[in-house]
Short mmCIF file of C-alpha atoms and ligand atoms in Angstrom, two decimals:
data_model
loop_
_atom_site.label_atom_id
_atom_site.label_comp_id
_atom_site.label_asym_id
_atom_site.label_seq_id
_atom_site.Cartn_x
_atom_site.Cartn_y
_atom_site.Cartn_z
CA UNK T 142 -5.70 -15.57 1.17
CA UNK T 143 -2.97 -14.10 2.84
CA UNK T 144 0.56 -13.68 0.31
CA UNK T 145 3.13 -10.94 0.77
CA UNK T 146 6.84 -10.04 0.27
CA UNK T 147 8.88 -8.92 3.48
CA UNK T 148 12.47 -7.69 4.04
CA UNK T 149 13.78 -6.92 7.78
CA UNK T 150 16.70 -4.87 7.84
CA UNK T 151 19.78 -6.78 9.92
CA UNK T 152 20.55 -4.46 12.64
CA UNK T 153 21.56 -4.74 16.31
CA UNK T 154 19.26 -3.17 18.19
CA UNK T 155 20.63 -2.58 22.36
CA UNK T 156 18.12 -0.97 24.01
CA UNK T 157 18.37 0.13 28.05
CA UNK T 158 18.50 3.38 30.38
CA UNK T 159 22.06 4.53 31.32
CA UNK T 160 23.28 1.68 29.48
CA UNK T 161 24.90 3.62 26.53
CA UNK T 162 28.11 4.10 27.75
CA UNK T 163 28.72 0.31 28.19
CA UNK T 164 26.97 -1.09 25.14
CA UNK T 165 29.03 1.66 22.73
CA UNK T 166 32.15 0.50 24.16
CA UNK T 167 31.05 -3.14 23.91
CA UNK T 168 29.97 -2.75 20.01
CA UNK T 169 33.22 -0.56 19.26
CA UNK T 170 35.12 -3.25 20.40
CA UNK T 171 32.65 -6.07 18.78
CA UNK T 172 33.57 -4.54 15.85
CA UNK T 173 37.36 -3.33 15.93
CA UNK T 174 37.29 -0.45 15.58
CA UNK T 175 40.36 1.61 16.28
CA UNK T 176 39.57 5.01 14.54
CA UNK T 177 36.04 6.42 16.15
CA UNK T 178 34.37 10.14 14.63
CA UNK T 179 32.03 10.78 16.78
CA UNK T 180 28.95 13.64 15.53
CA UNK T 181 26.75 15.78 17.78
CA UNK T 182 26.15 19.05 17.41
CA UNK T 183 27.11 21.46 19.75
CA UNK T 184 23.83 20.88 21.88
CA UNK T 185 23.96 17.44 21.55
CA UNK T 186 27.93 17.12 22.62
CA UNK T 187 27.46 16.52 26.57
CA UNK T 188 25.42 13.32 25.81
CA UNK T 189 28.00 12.07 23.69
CA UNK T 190 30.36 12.83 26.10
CA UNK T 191 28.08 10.71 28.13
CA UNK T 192 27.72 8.00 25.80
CA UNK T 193 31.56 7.60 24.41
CA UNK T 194 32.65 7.55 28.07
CA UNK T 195 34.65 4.13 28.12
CA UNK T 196 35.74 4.78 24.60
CA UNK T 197 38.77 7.38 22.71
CA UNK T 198 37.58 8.99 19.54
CA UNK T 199 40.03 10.32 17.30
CA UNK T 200 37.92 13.01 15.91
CA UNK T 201 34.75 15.01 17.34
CA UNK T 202 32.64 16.74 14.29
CA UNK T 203 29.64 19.57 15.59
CA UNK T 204 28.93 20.89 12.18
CA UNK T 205 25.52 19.46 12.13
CA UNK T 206 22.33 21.09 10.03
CA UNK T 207 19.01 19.68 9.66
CA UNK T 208 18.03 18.09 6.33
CA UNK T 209 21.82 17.87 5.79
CA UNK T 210 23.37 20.05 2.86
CA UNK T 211 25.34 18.55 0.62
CA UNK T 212 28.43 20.75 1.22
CA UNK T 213 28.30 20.16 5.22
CA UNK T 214 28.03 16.26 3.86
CA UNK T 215 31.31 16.94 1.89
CA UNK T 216 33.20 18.94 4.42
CA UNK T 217 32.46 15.60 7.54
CA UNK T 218 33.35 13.02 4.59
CA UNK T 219 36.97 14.93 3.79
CA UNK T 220 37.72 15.03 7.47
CA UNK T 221 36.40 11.56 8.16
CA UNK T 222 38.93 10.79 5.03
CA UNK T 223 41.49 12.44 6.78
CA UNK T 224 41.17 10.61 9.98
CA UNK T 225 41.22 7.19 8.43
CA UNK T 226 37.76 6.76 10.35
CA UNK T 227 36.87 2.97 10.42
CA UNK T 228 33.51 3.76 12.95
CA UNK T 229 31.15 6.58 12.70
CA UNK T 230 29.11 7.03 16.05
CA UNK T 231 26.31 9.69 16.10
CA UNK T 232 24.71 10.93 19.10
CA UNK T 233 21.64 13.43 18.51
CA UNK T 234 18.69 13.73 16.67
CA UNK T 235 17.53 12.93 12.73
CA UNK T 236 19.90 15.38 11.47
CA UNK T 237 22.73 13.97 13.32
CA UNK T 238 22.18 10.89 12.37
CA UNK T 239 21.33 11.55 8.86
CA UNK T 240 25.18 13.50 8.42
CA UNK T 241 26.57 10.00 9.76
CA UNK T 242 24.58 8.54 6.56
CA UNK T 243 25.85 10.59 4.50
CA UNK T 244 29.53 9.81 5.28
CA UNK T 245 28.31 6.17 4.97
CA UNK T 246 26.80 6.38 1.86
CA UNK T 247 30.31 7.79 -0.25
CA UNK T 248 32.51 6.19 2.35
CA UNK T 249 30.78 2.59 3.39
CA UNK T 250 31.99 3.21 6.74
CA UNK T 251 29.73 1.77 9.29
CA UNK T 252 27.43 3.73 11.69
CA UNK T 253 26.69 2.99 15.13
CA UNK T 254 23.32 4.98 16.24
CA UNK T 255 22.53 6.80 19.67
CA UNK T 256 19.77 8.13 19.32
CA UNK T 257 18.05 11.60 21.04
CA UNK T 258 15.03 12.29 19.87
CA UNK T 259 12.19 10.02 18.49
CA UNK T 260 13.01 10.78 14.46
CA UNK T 261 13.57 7.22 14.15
CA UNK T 262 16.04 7.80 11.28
CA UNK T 263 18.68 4.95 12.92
CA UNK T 264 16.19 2.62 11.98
CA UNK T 265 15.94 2.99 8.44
CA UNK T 266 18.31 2.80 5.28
CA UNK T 267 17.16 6.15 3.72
CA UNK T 268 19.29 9.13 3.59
CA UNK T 269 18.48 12.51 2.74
CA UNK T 270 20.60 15.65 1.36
CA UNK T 271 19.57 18.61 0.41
CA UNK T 272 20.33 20.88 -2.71
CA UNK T 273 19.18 24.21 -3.86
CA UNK T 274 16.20 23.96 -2.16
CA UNK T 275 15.68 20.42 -3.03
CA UNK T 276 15.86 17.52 -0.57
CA UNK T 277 17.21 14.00 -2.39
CA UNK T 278 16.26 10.93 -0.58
CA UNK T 279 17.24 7.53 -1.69
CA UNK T 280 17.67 4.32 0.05
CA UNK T 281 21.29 2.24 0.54
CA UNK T 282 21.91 -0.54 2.88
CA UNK T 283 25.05 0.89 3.35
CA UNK T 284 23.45 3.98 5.40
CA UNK T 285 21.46 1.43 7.61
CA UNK T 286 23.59 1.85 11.00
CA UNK T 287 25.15 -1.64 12.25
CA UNK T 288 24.05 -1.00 15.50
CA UNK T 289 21.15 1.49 17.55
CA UNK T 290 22.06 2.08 21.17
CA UNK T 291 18.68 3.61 22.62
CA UNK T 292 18.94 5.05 26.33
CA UNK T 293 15.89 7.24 26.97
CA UNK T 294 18.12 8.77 29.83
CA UNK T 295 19.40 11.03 27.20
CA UNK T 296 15.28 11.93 25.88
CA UNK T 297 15.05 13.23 29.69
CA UNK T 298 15.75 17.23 28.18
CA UNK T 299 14.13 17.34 25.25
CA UNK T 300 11.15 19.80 26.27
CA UNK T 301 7.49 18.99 25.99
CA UNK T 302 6.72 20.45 22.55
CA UNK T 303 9.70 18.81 21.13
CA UNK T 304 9.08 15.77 22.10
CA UNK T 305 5.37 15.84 21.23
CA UNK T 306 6.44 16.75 17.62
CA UNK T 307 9.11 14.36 17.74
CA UNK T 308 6.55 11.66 18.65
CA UNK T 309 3.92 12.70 16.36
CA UNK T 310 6.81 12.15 13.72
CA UNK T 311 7.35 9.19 14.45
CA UNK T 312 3.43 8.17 14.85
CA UNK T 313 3.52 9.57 11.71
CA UNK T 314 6.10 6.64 10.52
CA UNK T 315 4.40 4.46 11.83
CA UNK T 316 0.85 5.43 10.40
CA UNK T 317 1.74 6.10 6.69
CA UNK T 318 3.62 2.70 7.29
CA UNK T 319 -0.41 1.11 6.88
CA UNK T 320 -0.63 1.97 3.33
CA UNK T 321 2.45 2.70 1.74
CA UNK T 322 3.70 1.00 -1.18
CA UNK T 323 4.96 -2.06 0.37
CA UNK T 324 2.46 -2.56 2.82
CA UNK T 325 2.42 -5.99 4.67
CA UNK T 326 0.90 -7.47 7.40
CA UNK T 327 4.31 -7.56 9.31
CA UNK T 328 5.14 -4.18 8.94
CA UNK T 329 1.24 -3.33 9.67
CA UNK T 330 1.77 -5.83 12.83
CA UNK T 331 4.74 -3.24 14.31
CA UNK T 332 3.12 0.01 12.86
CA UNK T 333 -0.02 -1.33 15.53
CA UNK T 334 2.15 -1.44 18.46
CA UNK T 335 4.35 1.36 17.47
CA UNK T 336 1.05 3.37 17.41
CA UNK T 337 -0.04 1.90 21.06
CA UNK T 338 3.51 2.42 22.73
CA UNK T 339 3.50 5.99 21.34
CA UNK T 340 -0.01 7.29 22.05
CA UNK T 341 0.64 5.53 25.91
CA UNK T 342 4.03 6.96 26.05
CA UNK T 343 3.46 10.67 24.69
CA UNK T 344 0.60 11.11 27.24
CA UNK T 345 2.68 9.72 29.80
CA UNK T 346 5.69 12.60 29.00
CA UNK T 347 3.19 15.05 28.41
CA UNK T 348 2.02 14.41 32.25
CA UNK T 349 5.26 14.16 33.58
CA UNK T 350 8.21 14.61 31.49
CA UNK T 351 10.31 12.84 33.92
CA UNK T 352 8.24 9.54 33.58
CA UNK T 353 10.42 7.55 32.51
CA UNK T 354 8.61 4.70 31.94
CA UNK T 355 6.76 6.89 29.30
CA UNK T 356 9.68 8.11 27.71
CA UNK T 357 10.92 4.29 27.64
CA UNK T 358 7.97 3.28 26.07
CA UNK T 359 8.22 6.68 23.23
CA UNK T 360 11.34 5.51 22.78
CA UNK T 361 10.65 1.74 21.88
CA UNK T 362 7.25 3.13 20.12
CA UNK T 363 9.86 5.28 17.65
CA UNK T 364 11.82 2.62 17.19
CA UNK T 365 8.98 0.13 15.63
CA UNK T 366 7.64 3.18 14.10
CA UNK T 367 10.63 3.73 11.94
CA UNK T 368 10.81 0.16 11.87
CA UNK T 369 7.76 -0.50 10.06
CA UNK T 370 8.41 2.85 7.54
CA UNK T 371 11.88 1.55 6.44
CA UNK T 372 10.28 -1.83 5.59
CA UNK T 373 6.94 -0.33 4.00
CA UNK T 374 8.60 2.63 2.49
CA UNK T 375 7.18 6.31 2.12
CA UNK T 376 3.38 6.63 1.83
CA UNK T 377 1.20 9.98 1.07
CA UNK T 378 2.43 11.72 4.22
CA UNK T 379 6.02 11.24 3.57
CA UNK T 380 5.94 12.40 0.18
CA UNK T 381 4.78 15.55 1.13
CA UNK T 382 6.39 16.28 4.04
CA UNK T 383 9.49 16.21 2.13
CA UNK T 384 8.33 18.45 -0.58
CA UNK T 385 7.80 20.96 2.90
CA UNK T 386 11.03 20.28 4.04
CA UNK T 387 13.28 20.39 1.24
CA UNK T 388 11.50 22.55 -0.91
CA UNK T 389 9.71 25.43 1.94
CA UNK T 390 12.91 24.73 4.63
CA UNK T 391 9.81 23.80 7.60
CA UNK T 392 10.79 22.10 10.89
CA UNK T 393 11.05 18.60 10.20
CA UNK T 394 9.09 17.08 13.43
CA UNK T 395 6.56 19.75 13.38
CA UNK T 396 5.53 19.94 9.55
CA UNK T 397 4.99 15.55 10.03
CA UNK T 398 3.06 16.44 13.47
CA UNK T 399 1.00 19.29 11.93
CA UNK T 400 0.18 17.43 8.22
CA UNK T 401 -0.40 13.72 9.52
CA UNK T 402 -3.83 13.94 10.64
CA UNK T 403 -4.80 15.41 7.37
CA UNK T 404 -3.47 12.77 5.18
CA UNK T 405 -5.28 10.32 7.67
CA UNK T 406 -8.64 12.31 7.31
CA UNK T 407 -8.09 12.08 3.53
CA UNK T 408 -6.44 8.05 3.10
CA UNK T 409 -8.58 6.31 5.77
CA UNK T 410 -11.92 6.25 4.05
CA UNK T 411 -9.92 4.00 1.62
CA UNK T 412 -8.55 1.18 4.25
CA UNK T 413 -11.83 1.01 6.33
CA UNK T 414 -10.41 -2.39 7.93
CA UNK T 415 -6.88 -0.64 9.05
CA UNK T 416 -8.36 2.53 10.25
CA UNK T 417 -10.32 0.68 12.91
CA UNK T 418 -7.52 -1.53 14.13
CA UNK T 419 -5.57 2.42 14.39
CA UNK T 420 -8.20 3.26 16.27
CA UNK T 421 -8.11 0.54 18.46
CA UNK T 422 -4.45 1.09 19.22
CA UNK T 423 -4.56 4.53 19.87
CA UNK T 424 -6.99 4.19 22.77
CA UNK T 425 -10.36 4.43 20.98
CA UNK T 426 -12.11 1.31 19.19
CA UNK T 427 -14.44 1.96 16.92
CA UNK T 428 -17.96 2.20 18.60
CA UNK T 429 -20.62 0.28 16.91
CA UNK T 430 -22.94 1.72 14.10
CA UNK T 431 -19.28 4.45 13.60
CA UNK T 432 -17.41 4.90 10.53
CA UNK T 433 -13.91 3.61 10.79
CA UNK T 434 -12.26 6.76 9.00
CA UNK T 435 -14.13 9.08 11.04
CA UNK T 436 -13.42 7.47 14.26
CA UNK T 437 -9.66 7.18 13.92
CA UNK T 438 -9.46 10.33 12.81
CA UNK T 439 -11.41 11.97 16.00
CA UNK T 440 -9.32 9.17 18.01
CA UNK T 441 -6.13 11.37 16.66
CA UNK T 442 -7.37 14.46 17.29
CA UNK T 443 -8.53 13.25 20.51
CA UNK T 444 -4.78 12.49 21.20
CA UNK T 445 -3.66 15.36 19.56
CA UNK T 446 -5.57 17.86 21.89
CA UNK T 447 -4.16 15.66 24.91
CA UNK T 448 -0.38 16.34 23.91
CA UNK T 449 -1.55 20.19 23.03
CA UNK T 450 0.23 19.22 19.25
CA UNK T 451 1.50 21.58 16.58
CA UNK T 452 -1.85 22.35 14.41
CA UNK T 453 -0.86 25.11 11.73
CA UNK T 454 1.52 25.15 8.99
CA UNK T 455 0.96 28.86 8.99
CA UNK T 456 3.15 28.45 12.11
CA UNK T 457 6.35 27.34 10.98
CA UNK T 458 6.56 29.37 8.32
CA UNK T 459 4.83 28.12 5.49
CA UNK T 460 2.20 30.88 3.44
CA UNK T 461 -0.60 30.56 1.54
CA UNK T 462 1.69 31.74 -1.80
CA UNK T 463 3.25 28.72 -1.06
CA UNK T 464 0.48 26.35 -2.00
CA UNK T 465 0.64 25.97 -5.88
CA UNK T 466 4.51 25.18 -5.87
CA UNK T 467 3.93 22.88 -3.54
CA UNK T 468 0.92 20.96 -5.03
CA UNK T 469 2.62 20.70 -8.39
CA UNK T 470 6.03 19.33 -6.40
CA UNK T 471 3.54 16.82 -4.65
CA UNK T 472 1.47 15.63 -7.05
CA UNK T 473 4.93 14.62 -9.05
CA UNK T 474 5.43 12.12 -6.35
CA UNK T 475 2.04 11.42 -5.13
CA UNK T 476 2.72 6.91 -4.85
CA UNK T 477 0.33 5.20 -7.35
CA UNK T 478 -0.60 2.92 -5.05
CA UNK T 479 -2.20 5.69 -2.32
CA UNK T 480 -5.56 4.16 -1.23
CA UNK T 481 -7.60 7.40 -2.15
CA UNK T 482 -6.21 8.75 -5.68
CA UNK T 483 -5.47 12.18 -5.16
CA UNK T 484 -5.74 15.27 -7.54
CA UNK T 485 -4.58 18.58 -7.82
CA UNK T 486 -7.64 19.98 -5.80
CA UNK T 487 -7.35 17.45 -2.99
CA UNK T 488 -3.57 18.32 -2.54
CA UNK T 489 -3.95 21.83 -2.30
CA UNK T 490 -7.49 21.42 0.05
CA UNK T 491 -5.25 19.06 2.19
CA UNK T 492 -1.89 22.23 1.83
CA UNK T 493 -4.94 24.87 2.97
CA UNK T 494 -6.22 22.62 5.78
CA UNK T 495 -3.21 21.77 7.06
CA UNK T 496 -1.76 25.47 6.54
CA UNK T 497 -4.67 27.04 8.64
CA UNK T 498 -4.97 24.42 11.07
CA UNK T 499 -8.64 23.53 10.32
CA UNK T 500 -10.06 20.42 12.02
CA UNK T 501 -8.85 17.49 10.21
CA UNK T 502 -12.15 15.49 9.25
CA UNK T 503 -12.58 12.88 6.38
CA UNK T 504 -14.41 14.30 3.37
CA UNK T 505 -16.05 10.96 1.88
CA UNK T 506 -17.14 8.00 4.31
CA UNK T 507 -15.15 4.96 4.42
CA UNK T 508 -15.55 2.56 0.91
CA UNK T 509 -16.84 -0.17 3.39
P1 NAD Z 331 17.03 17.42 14.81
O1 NAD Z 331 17.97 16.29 14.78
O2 NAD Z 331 17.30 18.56 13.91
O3 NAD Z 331 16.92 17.92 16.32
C1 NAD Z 331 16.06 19.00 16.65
C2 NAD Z 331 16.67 19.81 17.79
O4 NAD Z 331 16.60 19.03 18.98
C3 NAD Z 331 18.12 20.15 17.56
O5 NAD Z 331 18.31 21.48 17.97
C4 NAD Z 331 18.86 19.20 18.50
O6 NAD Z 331 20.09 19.72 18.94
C5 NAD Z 331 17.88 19.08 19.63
N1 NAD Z 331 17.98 17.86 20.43
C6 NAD Z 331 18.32 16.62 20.01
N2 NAD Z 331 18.25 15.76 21.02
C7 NAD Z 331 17.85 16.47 22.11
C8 NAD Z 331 17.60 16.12 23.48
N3 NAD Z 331 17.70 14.87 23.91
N4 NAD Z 331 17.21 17.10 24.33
C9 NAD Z 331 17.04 18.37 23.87
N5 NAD Z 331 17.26 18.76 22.60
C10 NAD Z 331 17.67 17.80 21.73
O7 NAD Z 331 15.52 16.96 14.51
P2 NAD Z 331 14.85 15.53 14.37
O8 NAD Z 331 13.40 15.80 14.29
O9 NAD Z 331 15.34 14.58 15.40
O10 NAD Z 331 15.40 15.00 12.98
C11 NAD Z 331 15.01 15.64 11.78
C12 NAD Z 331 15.89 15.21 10.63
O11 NAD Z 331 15.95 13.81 10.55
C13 NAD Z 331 15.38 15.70 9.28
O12 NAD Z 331 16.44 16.14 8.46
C14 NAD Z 331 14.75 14.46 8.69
O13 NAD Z 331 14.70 14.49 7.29
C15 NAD Z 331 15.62 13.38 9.23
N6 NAD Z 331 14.97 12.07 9.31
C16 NAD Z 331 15.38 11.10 8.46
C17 NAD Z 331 14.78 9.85 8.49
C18 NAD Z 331 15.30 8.76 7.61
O14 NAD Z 331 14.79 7.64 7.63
N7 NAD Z 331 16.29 9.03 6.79
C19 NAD Z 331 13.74 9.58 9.40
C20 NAD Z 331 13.34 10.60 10.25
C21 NAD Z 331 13.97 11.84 10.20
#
């Protein structure tokens, strides 16, 4: 018997290359607004030049930091405050977007969303902040932008590694999506595509970064990814990916590239039935007489050697001192309702893997 709860976040969703200018002057005025702060950082300011072309912003704000400290958050909320801001319009990546949540969060103001990498963060309601050395997530409708303006135009120069990590973050969305806490088969349904569009799409850029079919199709993958995630909520992977973030200051897209197909080698023995419909969308089905976790997880590899991915923690700066701090921090958060409980030993063989980029292979055979 099939019975399950489902919530789909209300947001506009206007989706088309070189369209961004026209649809962000088209919401702004959908939604009278007369006071527009617009953030991008530095980098990230000709694009929103780009996109808030046939609108007049009455404040421009570049103080952007990943994982978004609290006092940058304070300092963008005072001058948003000052400006009586009525619209907050971000144009960047996740850490761009998730300073425009923060402003929403104290403020309620609404956010519109353009988008530059694949972090899917525009998608969801979660914010983030960070505070000695720990990152605070929670999850307010309020921080849920009104409207997401994608136009993979502006994905054209992000470089080949980025955008592989970028992807494989938001693969990564889309895979712990399968079994995290709320679970469904609608969320399970986009998590599927999301998984197809990106595994087509990232090839396709990896090939030829100007395809821009394939950065269309990255672009609409991330956006069901992160679709799926804010709907299932934050599985294994997530949990700790943000104890490496917040906690050990790693590169967001590469620490969820690098970890994610060790948290699939270790969950999919424990959804057998999901792992081979993964499979399936990622290019490889299952071949008969082969164990569904093992499969999907060569399947990822497979498309991991393909987009030449991030494959060592040791990389981005995490050690192997590291390891006990962050096992305890995980196994605080480690959801109850993972597929394969998960001890202290697993966590850190899982850290050790991940740190030294070992193969990622499942240790017990799928509970078929
Ligand atoms: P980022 O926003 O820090 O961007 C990485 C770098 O790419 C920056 O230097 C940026 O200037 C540059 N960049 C952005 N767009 C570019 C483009 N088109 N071409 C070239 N360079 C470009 O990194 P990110 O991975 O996009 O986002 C990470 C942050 O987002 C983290 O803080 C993470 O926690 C957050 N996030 C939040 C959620 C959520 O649901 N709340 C989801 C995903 C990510």
């Amino acid at each position: 018997m099939m019975q399950f709860d489902h919530l789909t976040l209300g947001q506009r969703v206007l989706f088309g290359s070189g369209r961004s200018a026209a649809n962000l002057a088209a919401e702004v005025t959908r939604l009278g607004a007369s006071h527009v702060m617009v953030i991008a950082s530095e980098f990230e300011r000709p694009m929103a030049k780009t996109a808030t072309a046939q609108i007049s912003p009455v404040l421009w704000w570049d103080e952007v930091v990943m994982h978004v400290p609290v006092e940058v958050a304070d300092r963008a909320r005072e001058a948003a405050a000052e400006n009586n801001v009525d619209l907050v319009v971000c144009v960047g990546g996740g850490s761009t977007t998730g300073l425009a949540k923060a402003i929403a969060l104290t403020s309620g103001i609404p956010v519109i969303a353009v988008p530059t990498t694949y972090a899917g963060s525009e998608a969801t309601n979660v914010w983030g902040l960070t505070e000695d050395r720990t990152k605070t997530t929670g999850v307010d409708d309020k921080v849920l932008p009104v409207t997401v303006i994608y136009d993979a135009e502006f994905t054209r120069t992000l470089p080949v590694q980025l955008s592989v990590s970028s992807g494989l973050n938001a693969l990564a969305h889309c895979v712990d999506s399968l079994w995290a806490p709320k679970a469904d088969p609608i969320n399970q349904a986009l998590a599927l595509e999301s998984a197809r569009a990106l595994a087509t799409g990232l090839a396709g850029v990896v090939a030829n970064p100007n395809d821009m079919v394939a950065r269309e199709q990255t672009l609409y993958g991330a956006y069901l990814a992160a679709a799926s995630f804010a709907s299932a909520g934050s599985g294994l992977h997530h949990k700790i990916c943000h104890v490496l973030g917040g906690t050990f200051n790693l590169p967001h897209a590469q620490t969820h590239a690098t970890v994610l197909p060790y948290v699939l080698a270790f969950n999919a023995p424990g959804v057998p039935e999901v792992a081979s419909r993964l499979a399936t969308s990622l290019g490889r089905p299952v071949p008969d007489g082969q164990d569904a976790a093992e499969a999907v997880v060569e399947a990822l590899n497979a498309l991991r050697v393909t987009l030449d991915a991030p494959t060592a923690l040791v990389d981005y700066g995490f050690s192997a001192s590291d390891i006990p701090e962050a096992t305890q921090r995980v196994m605080k958060v480690v959801p109850a309702s993972n597929p394969v409980p998960a001890t202290e030993e697993d966590i850190t063989a899982l850290l050790t893997a991940a740190l030294q980029g070992t193969t990622p292979a499942p240790s017990v055979p799928s509970l078929l």
